[in-house]
XYZ file of C-alpha atoms in Angstrom:
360
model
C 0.019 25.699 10.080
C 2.478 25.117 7.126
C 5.978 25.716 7.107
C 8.019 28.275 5.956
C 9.589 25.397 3.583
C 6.152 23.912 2.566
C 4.783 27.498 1.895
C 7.864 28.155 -0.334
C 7.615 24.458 -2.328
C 4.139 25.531 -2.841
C 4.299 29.192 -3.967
C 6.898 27.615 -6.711
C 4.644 25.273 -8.044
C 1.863 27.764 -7.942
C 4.065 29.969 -10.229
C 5.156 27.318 -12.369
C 1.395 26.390 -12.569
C 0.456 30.144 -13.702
C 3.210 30.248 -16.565
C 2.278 26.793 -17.746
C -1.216 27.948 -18.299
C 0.195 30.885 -19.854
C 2.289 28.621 -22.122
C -0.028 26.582 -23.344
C -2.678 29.060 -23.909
C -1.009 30.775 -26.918
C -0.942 30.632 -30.444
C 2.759 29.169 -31.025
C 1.975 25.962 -29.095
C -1.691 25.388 -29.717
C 0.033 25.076 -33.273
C 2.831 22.376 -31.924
C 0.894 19.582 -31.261
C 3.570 17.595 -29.189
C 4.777 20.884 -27.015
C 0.990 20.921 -26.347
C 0.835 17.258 -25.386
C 3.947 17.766 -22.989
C 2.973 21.259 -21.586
C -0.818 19.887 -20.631
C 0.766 16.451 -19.026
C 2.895 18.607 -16.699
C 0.001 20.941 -15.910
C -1.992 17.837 -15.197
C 0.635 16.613 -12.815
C 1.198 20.225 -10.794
C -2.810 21.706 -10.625
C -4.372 19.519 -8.019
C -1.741 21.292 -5.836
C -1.874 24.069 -7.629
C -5.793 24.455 -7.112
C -5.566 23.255 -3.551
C -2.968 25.663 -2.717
C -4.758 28.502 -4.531
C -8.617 28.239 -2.448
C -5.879 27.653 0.775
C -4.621 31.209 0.507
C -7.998 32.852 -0.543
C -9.252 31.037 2.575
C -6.445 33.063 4.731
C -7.315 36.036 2.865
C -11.055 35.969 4.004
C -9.707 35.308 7.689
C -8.787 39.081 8.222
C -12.554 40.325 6.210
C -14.741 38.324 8.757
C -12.788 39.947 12.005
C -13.610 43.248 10.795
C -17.099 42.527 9.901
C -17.495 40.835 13.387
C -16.484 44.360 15.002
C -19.568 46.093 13.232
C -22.504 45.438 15.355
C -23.733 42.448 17.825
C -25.955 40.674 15.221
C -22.602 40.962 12.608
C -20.154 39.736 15.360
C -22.198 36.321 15.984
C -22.799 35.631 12.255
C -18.952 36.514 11.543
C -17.601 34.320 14.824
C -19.793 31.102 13.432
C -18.502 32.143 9.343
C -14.846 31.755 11.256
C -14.960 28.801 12.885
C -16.074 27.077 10.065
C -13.319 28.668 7.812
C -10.769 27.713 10.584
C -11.778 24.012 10.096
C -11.822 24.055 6.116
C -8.348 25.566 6.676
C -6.608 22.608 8.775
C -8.543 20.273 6.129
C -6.786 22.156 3.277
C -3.476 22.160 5.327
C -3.760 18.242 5.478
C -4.702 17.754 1.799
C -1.795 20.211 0.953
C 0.475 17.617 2.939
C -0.637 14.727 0.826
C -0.789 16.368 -2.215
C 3.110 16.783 -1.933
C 4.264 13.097 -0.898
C 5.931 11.993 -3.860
C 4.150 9.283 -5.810
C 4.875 5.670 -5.507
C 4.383 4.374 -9.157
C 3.688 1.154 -7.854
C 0.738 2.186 -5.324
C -2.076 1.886 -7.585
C -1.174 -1.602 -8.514
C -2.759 -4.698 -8.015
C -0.884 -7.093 -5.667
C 0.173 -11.004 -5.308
C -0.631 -11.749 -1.561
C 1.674 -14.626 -0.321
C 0.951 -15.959 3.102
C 3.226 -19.112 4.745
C 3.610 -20.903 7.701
C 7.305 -20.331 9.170
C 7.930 -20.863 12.766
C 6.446 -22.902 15.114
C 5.452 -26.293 13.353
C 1.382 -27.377 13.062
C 0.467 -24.054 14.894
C 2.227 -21.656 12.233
C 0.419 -23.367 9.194
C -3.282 -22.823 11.586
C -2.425 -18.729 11.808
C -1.138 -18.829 7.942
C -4.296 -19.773 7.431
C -6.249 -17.018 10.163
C -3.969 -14.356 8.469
C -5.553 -15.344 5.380
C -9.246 -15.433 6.457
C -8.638 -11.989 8.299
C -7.299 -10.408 4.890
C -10.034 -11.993 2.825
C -12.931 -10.523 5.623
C -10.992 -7.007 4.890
C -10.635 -7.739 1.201
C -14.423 -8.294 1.365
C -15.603 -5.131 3.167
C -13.533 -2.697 1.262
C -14.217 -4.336 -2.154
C -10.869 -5.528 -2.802
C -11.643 -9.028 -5.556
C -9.275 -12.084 -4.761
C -8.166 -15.267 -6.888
C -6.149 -17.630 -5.222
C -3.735 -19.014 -7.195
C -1.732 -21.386 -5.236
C -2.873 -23.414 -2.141
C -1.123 -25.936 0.024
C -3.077 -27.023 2.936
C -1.065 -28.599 5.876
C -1.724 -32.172 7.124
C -2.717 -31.337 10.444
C -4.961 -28.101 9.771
C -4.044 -24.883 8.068
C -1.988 -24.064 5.420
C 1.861 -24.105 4.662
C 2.013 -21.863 2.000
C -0.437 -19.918 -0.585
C -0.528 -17.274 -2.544
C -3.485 -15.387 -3.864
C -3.929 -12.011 -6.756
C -5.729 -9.158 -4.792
C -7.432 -6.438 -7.206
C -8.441 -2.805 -5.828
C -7.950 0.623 -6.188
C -4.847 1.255 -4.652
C -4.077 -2.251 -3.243
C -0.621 -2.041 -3.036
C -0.444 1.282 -1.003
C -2.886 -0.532 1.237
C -0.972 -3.712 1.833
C 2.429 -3.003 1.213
C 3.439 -2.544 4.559
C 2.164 -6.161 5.506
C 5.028 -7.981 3.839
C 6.823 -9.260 6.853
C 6.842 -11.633 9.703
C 3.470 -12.078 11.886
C 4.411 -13.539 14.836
C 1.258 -14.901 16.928
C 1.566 -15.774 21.223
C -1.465 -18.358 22.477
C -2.280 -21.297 23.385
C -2.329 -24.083 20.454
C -5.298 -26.273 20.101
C -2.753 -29.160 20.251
C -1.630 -28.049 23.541
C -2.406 -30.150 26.537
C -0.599 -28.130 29.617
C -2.409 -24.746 28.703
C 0.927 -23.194 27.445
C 1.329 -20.160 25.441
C 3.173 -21.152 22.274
C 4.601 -18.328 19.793
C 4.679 -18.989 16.094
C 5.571 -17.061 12.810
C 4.238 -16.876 9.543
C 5.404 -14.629 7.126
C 3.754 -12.258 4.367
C 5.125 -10.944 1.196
C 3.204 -8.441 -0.873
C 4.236 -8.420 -4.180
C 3.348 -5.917 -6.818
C 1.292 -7.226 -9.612
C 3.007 -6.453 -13.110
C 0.681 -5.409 -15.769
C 2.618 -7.082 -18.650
C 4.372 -10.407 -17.486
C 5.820 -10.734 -20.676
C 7.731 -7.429 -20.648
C 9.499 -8.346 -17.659
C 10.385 -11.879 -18.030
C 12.919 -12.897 -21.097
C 11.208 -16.689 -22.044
C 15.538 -17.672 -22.461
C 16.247 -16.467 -18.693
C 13.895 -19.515 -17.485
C 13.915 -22.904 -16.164
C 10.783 -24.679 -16.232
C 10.694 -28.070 -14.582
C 7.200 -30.009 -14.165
C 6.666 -32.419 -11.171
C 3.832 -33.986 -9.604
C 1.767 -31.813 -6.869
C 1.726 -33.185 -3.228
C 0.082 -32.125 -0.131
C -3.604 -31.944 1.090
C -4.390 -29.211 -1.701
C -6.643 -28.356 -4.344
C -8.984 -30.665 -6.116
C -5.783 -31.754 -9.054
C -3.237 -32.598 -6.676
C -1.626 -36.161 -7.563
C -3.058 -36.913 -10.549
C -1.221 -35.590 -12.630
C 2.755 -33.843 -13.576
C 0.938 -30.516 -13.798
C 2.968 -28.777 -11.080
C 4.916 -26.149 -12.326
C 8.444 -24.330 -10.973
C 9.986 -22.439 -12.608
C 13.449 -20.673 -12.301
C 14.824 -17.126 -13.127
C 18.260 -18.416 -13.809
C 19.628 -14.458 -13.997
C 18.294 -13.755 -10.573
C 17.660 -17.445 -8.917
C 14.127 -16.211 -8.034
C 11.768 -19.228 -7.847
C 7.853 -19.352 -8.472
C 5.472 -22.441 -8.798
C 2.027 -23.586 -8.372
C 0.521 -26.985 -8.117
C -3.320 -25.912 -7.378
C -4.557 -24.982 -11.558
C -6.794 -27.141 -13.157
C -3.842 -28.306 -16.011
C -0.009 -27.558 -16.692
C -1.270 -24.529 -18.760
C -3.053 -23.197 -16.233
C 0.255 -23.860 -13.527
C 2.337 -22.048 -15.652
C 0.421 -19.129 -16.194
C 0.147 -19.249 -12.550
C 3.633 -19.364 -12.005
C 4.644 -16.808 -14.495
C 2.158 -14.253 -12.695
C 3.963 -15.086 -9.264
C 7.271 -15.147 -11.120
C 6.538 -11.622 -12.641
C 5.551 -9.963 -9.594
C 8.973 -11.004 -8.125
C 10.605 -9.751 -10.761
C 8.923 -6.513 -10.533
C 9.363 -6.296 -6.591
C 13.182 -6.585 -6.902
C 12.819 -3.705 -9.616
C 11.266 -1.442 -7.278
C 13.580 -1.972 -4.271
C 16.514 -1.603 -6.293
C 14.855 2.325 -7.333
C 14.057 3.053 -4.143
C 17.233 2.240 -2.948
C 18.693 4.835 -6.087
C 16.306 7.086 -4.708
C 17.533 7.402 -1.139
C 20.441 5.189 0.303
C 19.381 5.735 3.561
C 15.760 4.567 3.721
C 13.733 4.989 6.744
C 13.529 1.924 8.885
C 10.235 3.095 10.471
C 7.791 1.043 8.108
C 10.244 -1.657 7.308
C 12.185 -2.706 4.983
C 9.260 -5.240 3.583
C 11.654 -8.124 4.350
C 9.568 -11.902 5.288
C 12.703 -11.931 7.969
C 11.329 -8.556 9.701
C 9.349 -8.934 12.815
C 6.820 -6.391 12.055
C 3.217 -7.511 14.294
C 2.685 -9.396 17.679
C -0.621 -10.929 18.056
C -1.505 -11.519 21.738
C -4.154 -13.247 21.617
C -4.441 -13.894 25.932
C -4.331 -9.904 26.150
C -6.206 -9.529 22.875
C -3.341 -6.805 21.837
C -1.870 -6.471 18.163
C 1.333 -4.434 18.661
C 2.751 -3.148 15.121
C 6.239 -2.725 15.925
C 7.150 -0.453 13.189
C 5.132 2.275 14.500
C 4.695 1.326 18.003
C 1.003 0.788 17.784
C -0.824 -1.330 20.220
C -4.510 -2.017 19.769
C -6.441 -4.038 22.463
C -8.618 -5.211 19.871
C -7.347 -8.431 18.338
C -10.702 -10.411 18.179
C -12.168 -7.396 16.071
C -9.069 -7.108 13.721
C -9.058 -10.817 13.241
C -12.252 -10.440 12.027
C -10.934 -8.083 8.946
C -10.857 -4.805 10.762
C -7.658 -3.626 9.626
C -8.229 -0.258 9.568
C -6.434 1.488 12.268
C -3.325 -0.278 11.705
C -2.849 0.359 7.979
C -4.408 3.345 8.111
C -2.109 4.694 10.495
C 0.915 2.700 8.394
C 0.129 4.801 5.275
C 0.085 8.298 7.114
C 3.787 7.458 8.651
C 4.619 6.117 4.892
C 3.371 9.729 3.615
C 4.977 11.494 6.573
C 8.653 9.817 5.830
C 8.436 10.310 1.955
C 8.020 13.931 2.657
C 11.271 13.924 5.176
C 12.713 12.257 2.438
C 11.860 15.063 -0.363
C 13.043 17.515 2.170
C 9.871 19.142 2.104
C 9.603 18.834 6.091
């Protein structure tokens, strides 16, 4: 059932709903063209609520009709019981659409993302699960239809990779994989090792949101751009060339490069895309942090320093220690099946957003 508070949230948007169809619906604004404009955008933003809300309590309504009717005879009382139980069911549905109707929108959910994956902890071994983290994400990427473009890729001498970063597009890629931006810490037994001994190594993840105009968050005079030759076992153009690009935000000291583009041009594009993202990510923690100054730790804080998933690969358990979610499945999520963990990531996202509102 909903709450007293959720009931009342929602019977005030209903009623705003009403009057704003009433509004718009008469002669003095269909005349106004821009109080038209703004009275149909906030419309647009309250009826899917609105609507939802609206079938909800017609739904309750029918509730008391069918108990009656079931009370008239034996053959009514067997049709009514089977109309109930099936109204009972499109109720809790409604009640859980209701819910997520109300989490207030991330503007930055729908975005595409920049997918950063590095070797940190741990030597040879940390660049070799860099490099399963990124063939688990691109067997996800591939199932759900999410299109990747690597843009920067530095393979490590003895297997793996040291650091990459890649663009993800998909509908809603950032709500997906925001929560991944962390450190992945992994417990087995290294290929290199000789004795058998379990070994634990970290590689982080950042998750970056992709920004749709690079050029309206980066000022060309706020940058340092330095060229340099590209080194490492990478791409196809690495050494022949000074086509590596860095360059510097001098306002913020935020750093972006890539080595692995087929020219300079292509580097720096790279770069700026990377650099961009950045930029944008350090514009959305500073809102959210203006939004509530006492954030929920429960997802993370989206820090590479957070320890945020054990992979044990001996007991083939994935613990998410966020949420405290263990899954005995590691060989299955390794191949992609991300699922359960994200999924379950997103509904404690939605769940803590709506503490946060006050709405719960």
């Amino acid at each position: 059932m909903l709450s007293k508070k959720i009931i009342e949230t929602l019977d005030d948007i209903l009623e705003n709903y009403n009057d704003l169809k009433s509004k718009i619906s008469s002669p003095e604004v269909s005349e106004n063209y821009e109080e038209y404009i703004s009275l149909n955008k906030k419309i647009k933003s309250v009826e899917p609520t609105a609507i939802l809300y609206n079938d909800y309590k017609n739904n309750l309504d029918s509730l008391p009709e069918l108990e009656l009717l079931s009370k008239e005879s034996d053959e009514m009382e067997a049709i009514a019981k089977e109309e109930i139980k099936k109204l009972k069911l499109e109720i809790v549905d409604q009640e859980e659409k209701i819910k997520l109707s109300l989490v207030p929108k991330n503007e930055f959910d729908e975005k595409d993302v920049i997918m950063e994956i590095r070797g940190a902890v741990g030597g040879d071994e940390a660049n070799i699960f860099a490099e399963d983290l990124f063939n688990m994400y691109k067997k996800y990427f591939d199932r759900v239809g999410f299109k990747i473009k690597v843009i920067d890729w530095n393979e490590s001498v003895a297997g793996g990779v040291s650091t990459m970063s890649m663009e993800v597009k998909g509908k809603n890629a950032f709500q997906y994989l925001k929560h991944e931006s962390g450190s992945h810490r992994v417990q087995r037994v290294p290929k290199t090792e000789s004795m058998g001994r379990i070994h634990t190594s970290i590689a982080t993840v950042a998750v970056l949101p992709k920004a749709d105009k690079v050029e309206a968050l980066v000022n060309m005079n706020d940058l340092r751009i330095d060229t340099y030759r590209a080194s490492g076992a990478g791409g196809q153009h690495v050494n022949k060339t000074d086509s590596a690009i860095r360059i510097t935000h001098i306002p913020t000291g935020i750093v972006s490069q890539s080595q692995d583009g087929r020219s300079q041009h292509d580097n720096k594009a790279k770069a700026m895309e990377i650099l961009a993202a950045r930029l944008l990510e350090k514009k959305m923690n500073e809102q959210m942090e203006k939004q509530s100054s006492i954030r929920s730790a429960a997802v993370g804080t989206g820090e590479r320093s957070e320890k945020i998933r054990t992979y044990n690969y001996p007991q083939n358990r994935v613990t998410d220690h966020r949420i405290n979610l263990t899954i005995k499945k590691l060989d299955q999520i390794m191949q992609g099946n991300l699922d359960e963990i994200l999924d379950s990531l997103i509904a404690n996202d939605q769940e803590e957003r709506l503490k946060e509102s006050g709405i719960i």
